Structure formats: structure tokens, C-alpha cells
Short mmCIF file of C-alpha atoms in Angstrom, two decimals:
data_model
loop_
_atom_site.label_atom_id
_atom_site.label_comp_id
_atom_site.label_asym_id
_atom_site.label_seq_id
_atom_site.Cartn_x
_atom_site.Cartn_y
_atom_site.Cartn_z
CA UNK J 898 -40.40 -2.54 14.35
CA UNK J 899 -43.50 -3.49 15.93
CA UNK J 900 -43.03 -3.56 19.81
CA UNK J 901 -45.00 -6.94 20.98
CA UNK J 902 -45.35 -5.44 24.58
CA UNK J 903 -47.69 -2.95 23.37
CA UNK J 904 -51.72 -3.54 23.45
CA UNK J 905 -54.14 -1.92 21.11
CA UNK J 906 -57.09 -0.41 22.85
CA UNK J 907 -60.22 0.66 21.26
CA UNK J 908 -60.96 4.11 21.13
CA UNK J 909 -63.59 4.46 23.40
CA UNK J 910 -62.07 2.20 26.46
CA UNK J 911 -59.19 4.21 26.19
CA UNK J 912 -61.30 7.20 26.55
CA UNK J 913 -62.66 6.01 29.43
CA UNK J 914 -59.83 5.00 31.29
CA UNK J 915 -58.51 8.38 30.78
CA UNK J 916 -61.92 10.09 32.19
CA UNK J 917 -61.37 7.70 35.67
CA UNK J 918 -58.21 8.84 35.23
CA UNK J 919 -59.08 12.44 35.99
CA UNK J 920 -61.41 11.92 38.67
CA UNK J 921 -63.96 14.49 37.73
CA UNK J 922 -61.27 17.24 36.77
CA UNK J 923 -62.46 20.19 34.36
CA UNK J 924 -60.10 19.68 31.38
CA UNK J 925 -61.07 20.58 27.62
CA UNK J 926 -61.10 17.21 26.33
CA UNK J 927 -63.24 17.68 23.51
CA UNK J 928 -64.56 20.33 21.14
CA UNK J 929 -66.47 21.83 18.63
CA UNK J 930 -65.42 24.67 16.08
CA UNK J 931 -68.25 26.03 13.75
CA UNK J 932 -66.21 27.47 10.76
CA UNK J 933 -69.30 29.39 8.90
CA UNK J 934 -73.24 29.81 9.74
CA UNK J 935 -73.53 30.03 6.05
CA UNK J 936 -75.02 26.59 3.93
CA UNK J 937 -75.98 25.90 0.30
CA UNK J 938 -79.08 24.34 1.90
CA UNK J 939 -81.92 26.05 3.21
CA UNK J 940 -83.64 22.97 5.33
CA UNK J 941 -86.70 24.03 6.81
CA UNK J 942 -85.71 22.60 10.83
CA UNK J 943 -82.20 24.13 10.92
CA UNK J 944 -81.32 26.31 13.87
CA UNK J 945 -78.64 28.38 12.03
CA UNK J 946 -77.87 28.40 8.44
CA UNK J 947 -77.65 31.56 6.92
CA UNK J 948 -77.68 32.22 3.24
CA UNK J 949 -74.55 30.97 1.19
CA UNK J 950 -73.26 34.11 0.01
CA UNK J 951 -74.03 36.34 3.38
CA UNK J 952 -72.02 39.41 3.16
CA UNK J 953 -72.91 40.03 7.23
CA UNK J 954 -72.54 36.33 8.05
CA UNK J 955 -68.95 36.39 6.02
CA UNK J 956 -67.87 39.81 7.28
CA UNK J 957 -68.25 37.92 10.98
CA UNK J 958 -66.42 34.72 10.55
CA UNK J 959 -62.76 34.34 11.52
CA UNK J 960 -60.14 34.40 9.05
CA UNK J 961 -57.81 31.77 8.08
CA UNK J 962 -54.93 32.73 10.18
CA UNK J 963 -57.15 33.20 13.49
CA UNK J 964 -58.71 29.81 13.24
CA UNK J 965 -55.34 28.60 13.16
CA UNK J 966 -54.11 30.73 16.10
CA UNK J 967 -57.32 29.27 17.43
CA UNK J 968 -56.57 25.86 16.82
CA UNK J 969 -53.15 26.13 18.36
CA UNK J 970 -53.79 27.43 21.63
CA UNK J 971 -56.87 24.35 21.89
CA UNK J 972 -53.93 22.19 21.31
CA UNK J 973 -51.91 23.90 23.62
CA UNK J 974 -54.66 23.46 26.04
CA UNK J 975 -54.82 19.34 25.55
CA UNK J 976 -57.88 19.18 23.40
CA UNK J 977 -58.06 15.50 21.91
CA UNK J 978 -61.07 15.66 19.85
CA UNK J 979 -62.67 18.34 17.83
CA UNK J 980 -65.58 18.30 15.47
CA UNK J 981 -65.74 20.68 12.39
CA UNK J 982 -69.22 21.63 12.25
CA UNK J 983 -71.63 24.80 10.16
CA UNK J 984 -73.40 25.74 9.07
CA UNK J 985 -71.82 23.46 5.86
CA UNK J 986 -67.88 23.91 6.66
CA UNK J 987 -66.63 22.77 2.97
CA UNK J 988 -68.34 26.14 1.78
CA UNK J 989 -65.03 27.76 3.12
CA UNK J 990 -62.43 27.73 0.60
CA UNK J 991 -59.95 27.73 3.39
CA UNK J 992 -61.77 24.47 4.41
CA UNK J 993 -59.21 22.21 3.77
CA UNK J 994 -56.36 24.72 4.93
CA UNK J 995 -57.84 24.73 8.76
CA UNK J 996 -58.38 21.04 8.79
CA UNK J 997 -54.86 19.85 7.70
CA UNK J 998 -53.44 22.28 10.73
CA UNK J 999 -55.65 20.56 12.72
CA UNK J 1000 -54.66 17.47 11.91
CA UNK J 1001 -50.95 18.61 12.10
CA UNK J 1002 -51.46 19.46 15.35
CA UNK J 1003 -52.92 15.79 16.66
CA UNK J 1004 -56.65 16.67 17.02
CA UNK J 1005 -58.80 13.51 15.90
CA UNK J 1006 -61.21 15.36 13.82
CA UNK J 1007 -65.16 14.58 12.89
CA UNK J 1008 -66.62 16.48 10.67
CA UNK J 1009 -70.58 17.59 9.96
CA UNK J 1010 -71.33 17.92 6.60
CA UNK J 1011 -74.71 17.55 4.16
CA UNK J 1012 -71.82 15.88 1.48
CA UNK J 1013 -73.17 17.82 -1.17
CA UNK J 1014 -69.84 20.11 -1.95
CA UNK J 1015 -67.77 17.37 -1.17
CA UNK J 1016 -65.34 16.67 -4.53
CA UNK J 1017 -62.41 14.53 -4.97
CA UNK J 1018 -60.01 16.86 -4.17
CA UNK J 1019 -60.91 17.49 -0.57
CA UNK J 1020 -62.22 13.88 -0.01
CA UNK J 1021 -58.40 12.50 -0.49
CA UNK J 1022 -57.06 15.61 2.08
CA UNK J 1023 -59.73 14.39 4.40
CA UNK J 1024 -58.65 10.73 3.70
CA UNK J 1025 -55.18 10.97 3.30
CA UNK J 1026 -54.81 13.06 6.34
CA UNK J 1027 -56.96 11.05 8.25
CA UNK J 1028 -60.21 12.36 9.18
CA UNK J 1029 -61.56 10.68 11.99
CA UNK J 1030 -65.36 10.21 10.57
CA UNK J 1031 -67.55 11.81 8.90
CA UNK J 1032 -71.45 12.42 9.81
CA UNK J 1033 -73.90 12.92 6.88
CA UNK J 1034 -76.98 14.16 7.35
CA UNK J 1035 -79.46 12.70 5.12
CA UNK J 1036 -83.44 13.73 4.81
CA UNK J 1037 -85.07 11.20 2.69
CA UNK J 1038 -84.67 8.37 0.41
CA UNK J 1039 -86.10 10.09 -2.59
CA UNK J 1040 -85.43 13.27 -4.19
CA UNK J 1041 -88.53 14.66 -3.68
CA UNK J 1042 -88.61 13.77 0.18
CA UNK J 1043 -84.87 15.37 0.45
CA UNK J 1044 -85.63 18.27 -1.59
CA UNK J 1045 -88.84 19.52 0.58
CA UNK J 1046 -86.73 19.73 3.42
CA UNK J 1047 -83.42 21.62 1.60
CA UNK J 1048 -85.30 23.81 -0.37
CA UNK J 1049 -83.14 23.13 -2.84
CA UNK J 1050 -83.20 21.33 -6.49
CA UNK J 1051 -80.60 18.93 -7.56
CA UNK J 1052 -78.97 18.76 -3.64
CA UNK J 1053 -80.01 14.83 -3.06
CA UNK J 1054 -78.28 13.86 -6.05
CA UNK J 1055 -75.21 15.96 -5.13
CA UNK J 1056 -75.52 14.36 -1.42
CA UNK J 1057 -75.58 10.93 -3.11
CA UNK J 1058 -72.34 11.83 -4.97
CA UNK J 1059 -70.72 12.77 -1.68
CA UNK J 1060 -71.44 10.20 0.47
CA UNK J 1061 -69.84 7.36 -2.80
CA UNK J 1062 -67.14 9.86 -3.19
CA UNK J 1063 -66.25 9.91 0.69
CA UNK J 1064 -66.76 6.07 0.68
CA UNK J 1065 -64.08 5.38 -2.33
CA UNK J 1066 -61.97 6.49 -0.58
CA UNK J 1067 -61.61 4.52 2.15
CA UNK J 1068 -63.56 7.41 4.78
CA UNK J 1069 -65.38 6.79 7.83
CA UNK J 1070 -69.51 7.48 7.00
CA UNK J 1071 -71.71 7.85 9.00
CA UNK J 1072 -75.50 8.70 8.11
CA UNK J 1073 -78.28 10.37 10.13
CA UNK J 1074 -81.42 11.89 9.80
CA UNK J 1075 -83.70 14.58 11.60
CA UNK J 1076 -87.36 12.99 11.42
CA UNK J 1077 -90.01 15.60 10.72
CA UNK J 1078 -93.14 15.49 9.82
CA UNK J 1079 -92.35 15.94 5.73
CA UNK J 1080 -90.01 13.28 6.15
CA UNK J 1081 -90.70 10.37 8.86
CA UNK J 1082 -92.75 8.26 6.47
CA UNK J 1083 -89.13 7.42 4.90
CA UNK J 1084 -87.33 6.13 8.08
CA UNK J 1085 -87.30 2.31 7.12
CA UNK J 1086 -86.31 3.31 3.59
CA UNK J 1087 -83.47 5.91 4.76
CA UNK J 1088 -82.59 2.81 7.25
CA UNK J 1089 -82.35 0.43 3.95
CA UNK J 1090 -80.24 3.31 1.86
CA UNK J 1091 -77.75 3.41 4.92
CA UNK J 1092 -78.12 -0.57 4.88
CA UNK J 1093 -77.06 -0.07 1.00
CA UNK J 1094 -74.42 1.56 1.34
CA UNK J 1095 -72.94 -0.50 3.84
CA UNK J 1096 -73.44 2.73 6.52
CA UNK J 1097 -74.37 2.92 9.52
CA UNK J 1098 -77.28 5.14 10.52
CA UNK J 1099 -79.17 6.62 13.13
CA UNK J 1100 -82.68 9.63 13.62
CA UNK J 1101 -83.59 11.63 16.01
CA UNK J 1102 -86.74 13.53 16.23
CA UNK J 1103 -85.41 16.50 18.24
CA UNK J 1104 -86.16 20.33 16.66
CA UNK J 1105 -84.28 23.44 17.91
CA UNK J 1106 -85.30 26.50 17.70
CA UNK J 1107 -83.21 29.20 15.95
CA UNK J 1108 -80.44 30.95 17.79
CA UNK J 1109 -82.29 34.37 16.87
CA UNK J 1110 -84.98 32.69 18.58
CA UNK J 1111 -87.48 31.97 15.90
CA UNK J 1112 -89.57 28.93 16.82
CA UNK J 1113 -90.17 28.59 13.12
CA UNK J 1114 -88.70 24.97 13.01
CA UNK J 1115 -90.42 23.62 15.67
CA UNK J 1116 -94.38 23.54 13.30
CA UNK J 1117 -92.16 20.00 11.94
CA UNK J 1118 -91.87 18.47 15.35
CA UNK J 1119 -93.12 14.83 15.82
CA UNK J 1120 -95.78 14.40 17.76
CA UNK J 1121 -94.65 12.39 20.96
CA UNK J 1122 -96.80 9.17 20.35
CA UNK J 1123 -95.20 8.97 17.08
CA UNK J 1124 -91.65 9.44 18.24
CA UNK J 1125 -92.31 6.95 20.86
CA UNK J 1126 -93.63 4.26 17.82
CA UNK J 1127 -89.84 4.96 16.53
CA UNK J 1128 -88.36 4.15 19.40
CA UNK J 1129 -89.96 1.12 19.93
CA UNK J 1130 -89.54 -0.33 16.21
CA UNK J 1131 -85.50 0.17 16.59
CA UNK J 1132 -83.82 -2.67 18.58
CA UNK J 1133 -81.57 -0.87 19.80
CA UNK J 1134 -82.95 2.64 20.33
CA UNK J 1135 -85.28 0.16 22.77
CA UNK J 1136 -82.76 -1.75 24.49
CA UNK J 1137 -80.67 1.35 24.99
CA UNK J 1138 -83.08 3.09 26.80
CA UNK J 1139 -84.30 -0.12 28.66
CA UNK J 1140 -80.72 -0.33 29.85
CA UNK J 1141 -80.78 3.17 31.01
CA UNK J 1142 -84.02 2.95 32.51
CA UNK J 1143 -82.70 0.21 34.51
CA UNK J 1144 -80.08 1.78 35.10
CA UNK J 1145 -81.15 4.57 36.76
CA UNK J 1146 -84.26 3.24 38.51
CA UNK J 1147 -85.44 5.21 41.16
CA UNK J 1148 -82.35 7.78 40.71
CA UNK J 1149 -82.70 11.63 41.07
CA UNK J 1150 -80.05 12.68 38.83
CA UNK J 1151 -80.47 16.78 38.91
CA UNK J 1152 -77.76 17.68 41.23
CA UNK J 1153 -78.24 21.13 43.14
CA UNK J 1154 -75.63 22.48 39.98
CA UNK J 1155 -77.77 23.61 36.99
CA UNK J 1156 -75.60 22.24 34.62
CA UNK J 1157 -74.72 18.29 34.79
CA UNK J 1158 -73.09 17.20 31.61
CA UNK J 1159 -70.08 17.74 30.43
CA UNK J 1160 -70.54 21.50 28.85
CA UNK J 1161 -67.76 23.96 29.65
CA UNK J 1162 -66.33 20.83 32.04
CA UNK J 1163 -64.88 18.18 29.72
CA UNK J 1164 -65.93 20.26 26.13
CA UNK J 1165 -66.58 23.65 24.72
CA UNK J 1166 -68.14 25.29 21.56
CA UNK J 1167 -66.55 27.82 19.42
CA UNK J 1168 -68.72 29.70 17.09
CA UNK J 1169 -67.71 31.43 13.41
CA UNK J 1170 -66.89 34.68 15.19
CA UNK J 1171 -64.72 32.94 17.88
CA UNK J 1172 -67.14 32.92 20.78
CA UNK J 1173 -66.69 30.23 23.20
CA UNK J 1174 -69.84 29.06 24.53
CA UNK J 1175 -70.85 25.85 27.27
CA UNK J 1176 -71.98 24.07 23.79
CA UNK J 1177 -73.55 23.79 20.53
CA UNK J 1178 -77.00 24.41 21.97
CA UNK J 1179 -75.88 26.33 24.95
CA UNK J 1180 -74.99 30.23 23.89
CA UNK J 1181 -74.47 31.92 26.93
CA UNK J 1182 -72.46 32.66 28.45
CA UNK J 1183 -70.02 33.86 25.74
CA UNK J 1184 -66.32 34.99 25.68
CA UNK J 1185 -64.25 35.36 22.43
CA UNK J 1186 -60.97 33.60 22.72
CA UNK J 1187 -59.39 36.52 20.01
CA UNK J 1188 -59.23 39.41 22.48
CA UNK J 1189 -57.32 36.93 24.96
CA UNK J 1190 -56.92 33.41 24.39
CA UNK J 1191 -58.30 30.17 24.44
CA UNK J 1192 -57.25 29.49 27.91
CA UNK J 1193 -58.61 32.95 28.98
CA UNK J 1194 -62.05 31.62 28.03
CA UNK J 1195 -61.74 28.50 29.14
CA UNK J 1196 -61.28 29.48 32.61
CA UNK J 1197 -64.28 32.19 32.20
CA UNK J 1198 -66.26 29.06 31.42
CA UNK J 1199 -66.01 27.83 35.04
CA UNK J 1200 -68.56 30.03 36.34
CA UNK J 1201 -71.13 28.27 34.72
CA UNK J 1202 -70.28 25.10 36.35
CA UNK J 1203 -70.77 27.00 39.69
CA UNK J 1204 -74.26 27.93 38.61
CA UNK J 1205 -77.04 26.40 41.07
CA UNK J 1206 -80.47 26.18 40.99
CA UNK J 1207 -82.73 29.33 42.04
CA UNK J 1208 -86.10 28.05 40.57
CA UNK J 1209 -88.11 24.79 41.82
CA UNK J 1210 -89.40 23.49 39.11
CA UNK J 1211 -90.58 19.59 38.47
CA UNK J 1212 -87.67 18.48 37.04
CA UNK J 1213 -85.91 18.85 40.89
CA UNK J 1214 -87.53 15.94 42.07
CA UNK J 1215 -88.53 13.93 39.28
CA UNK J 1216 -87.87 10.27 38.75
CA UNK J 1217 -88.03 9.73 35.09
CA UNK J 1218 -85.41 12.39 34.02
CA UNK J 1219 -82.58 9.35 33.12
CA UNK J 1220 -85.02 9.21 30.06
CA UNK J 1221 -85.54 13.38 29.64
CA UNK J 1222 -83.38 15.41 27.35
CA UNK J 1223 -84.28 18.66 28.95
CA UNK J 1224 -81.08 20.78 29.47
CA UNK J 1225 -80.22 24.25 30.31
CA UNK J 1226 -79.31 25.02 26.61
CA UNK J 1227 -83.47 23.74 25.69
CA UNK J 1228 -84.64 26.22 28.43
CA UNK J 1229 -82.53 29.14 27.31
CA UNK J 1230 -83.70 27.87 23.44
CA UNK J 1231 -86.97 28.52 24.42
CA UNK J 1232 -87.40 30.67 27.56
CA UNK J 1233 -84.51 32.78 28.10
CA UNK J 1234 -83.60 30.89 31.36
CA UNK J 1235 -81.35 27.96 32.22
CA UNK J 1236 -84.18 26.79 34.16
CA UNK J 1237 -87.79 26.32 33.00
CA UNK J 1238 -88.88 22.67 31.73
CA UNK J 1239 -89.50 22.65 28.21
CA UNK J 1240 -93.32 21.13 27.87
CA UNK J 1241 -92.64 18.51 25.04
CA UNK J 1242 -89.43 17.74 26.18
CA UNK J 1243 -90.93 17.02 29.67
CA UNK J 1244 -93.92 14.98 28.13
CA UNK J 1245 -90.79 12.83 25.82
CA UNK J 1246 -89.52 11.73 28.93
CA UNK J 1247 -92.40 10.72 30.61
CA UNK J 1248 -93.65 9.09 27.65
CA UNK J 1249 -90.37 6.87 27.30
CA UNK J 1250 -90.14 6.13 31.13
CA UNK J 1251 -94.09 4.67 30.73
CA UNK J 1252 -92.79 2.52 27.25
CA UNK J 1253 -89.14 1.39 28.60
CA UNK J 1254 -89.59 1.23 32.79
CA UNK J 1255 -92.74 -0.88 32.66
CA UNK J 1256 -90.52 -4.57 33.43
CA UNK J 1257 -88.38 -2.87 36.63
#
């Protein structure tokens, strides 16, 4: 019986109600749980992968029964939302064993994956137990474009495969790209496979360094001119950061707290070994929720939100940063400090606050 007092709400609004609804409380809203650093890809930009068959990457990553204990207690804790994420997750044979407790235990669940292991056994468990979405990355709209970036032969074809197979049946796809410099000259024709595929889709020029601190990946970064030219030739990449411009005119948004997103406040990052870090891109600090708990961790997470400034750098004062990326995790990525203003990511913002502030 369908009760006709009750209102459907869209995702998102309902998500934001609930934020006012807290009034700034820390709470572990959302998550992210990175299953394996291991991938069957080798992409040139990547941050992390590891090779596929690892013994020391394997030897590190928590078993079956501890991811569940893991996902439990982030239940426990109210976690809504938690992303899957690699490395490439479906190299696990357990894969499908940890998402289904997820799922049993009411976490709305997005997963990253490069679709290329995905068969039609684990697409129907991810459809039938109703994955949330799915987020493929794609890197070109040929084989040969693809293939210079994953190193490996055969993997756009397998990707292709995925992505139908996740379609049929009935899963939510959503394609995006890293543009580099092997690879930009296929945006509009990436854009036009997405458009083919009835997919949404969506780039972004920004390269990581390694976590073992390589800055290998970064020789395929963009220049900023040219990132800027992609910006402008999207609609709504343009208006979007118009808006925010606008927005934000005249604002000084760095608070005297180092860290003002939501990192270790409304979401938290769980590596393969069971680390707990601020985020994705944000390593330390680190505690490992086996020894205690999730909530143990959690709370050991607060101290970061304490953190204030102790260097004066540009980015104090400056009033283009509603357009700048620059974050603690870029300045620990690249300097060792949660602090220091990452040169290109500095010139980025500048750059967009010259292209998208000019009317205010």
C-alpha cells in the first residue's frame, strides 16, 4: 500500500536538508573504502596502482572478514554513502562478497571501476542489489589513444564490453576521463562516445602525484592555457564556474583552520590495509581502525580539524581561491606540508578567475 501522505525527494535535496539539519556537526556521513592498490592497468597518470598480482601489495590488504567487521562498525557509526574505489576493486575475488554486506547493511554504494573485469555475473549482483552508480573511467575514443595511457593491449575493447554489459542491465553509468597530454586531442570524440551511449560524461585535467611520492605522472599535465580552452568550450564547466565566481566575489574563503572541506568532518578514507585517513588525497594523518575500531579513528580524526595555520603564504589573503583547487592533501602531495601553494595549482586559479570573473 502506497501511503499518499508521503513525498518523494530527490537525492540530493534530501541530502541537503539533512546537512542544515546538523548545523555544522562532525558526523561520518560519507566514505570511501579502497579494497586493493593492485589494477590490471598500468595508466601512465595513476597515483597508486600497483601490479595485478603483487605479492607485498596482497600480503597488505584486509581480508574478507575484516572489511566486513569494517563495514559494520561504519554502519554502526551512521555512514550513508560509501564509494568502493582501487586500485580496480573487481580484481578481488571477494569483490562481490564485501559489496552485498554493504548493501545489506543500507550503505548507498558508488563504485570506481576501469569496467574492464566487469562480467555478467557481478554486473546482475551489482544490479540486482542495487548499486547506486557506477563511474567509468575512460581514456580515449580509439584503441590506440586508450591503450597509450593503460599500457595495456586489448583493455579498450574489454572497457567497451563493460560499460554495454553494466548498461543491459539496467546500471547507473557514468563516464569520465583524465585529460593528458597523449589523450586531450580526443575530448569532443570521448564527449560523442558518452553521447552514444546515452552516458553522461565529464574530464578533468588534474594529475597527482604518487603516494610514494614520485612526480612521475605529473610530465602529462596540461598546460594551463589549454585547460582553460576546455573550460571555456563546455557550457557548463563555464557557467558553473561563472556561478561560483559570482558567487563568491570578493570572498576570502581560507578560514584560520587549515583544513575547510569536509575531510575527516562529514567523510573519511579507508585504505587496503585499513588506515583511515582525512581523504583520498589526504594520507596523514593515519590510524588503522583494526587495532581499535572505526569509531576509535574517527574520533582521532578530529585533531586535524583543529589544525590552524602556522605559515603565511598567498593563499591567506587571496581573492580568487573560490576558483583554486589547492588543498592541504596537494601540498602534502607535493611538499610534505599541509601548507605550501602548489605553483600550477595557484596559476589554475588565477587563470580561471581572469576567464570566468571578467562580467562581475
Amino acid at each position: 500500500m502506497q501511503c499518499s501522505f508521503a513525498q518523494e525527494m530527490d537525492l540530493g535535496d534530501w541530502t541537503e536538508t539533512l546537512l542544515g539539519d546538523m548545523q555544522g556537526a562532525r558526523f561520518p556521513l560519507s566514505g570511501s573504502i579502497e579494497l586493493t592498490e593492485r589494477c590490471n592497468l598500468a595508466c601512465v597518470h595513476c597515483y597508486i596502482n600497483q601490479p595485478q598480482n603483487s605479492l607485498a601489495a596482497i600480503s597488505h590488504e584486509l581480508t574478507t572478514s575484516q572489511w566486513m567487521r569494517v563495514i559494520d562498525q561504519i554502519s554502526d557509526a551512521g555512514c550513508l554513502f560509501l564509494l568502493i574505489t582501487g586500485g580496480e576493486p573487481l580484481l578481488r575475488e571477494d569483490f562481490s562478497t564485501i559489496f552485498a554486506h554493504a548493501r545489506n547493511k543500507g550503505l548507498l554504494v558508488t563504485l570506481f571501476t576501469n569496467a574492464t573485469l566487469l562480467d555478467s555475473e557481478t554486473a546482475g549482483i551489482l544490479a540486482d542489489l542495487g548499486l547506486y552508480s557506477m563511474e567509468v573511467s575512460i581514456y580515449g575514443a580509439r584503441q590506440e589513444t586508450y591503450e597509450a595511457v593503460t599500457r595495456r593491449p586489448g583493455s579498450f575493447d574489454k572497457a567497451l564490453t563493460g560499460i554495454q554489459r553494466a548498461k543491459d542491465c539496467g546500471i547507473n553509468v557514468n563516464l569520465k576521463s583524465v585529460l593528458l597530454t597523449i589523450n586531450n586531442h580526443e575530448l569532443m570524440d570521448m564527449e560523442l562516445l558518452a553521447s552514444n551511449l546515452g552516458l553522461d560524461f565529464r574530464a578533468d585535467a588534474t594529475i597527482w602525484p604518487r603516494l610514494d611520492g614520485s612526480k612521475w605522472p605529473i610530465q602529462y599535465q596540461l598546460p594551463t592555457a589549454k585547460v582553460i580552452s576546455y573550460d571555456l568550450q563546455d557550457p557548463k564547466r563555464m557557467e558553473g564556474w561563472k556561478d561560483t565566481a559570482k558567487a563568491f566575489n570578493g570572498q576570502l574563503l581560507r578560514s584560520e583552520q587549515v583544513f575547510a572541506c569536509g575531510a575527516a568532518k562529514l567523510s573519511f578514507h579507508i585504505d587496503s590495509c585499513g588506515n583511515m585517513t582525512p581523504c583520498m588525497m589526504t594520507r596523514k594523518p593515519s590510524v588503522n581502525v583494526l587495532p581499535q575500531n572505526f569509531d576509535y579513528a574517527w574520533k582521532s580524526m578530529e585533531q586535524i580539524r583543529n589544525l590552524k595555520h602556522s605559515m603565511q603564504t598567498q593563499c591567506r589573503d587571496c581573492h580568487v581561491n573560490a576558483l583554486c583547487t589547492q588543498c592541504p592533501g596537494w601540498s602534502l602531495a607535493m611538499y610534505g606540508d599541509y601548507e605550501t601553494p602548489v605553483n600550477q595549482i595557484c596559476e589554475l586559479g588565477k587563470a580561471r578567475y581572469e576567464a570566468f570573473a571578467v562580467d562581475i
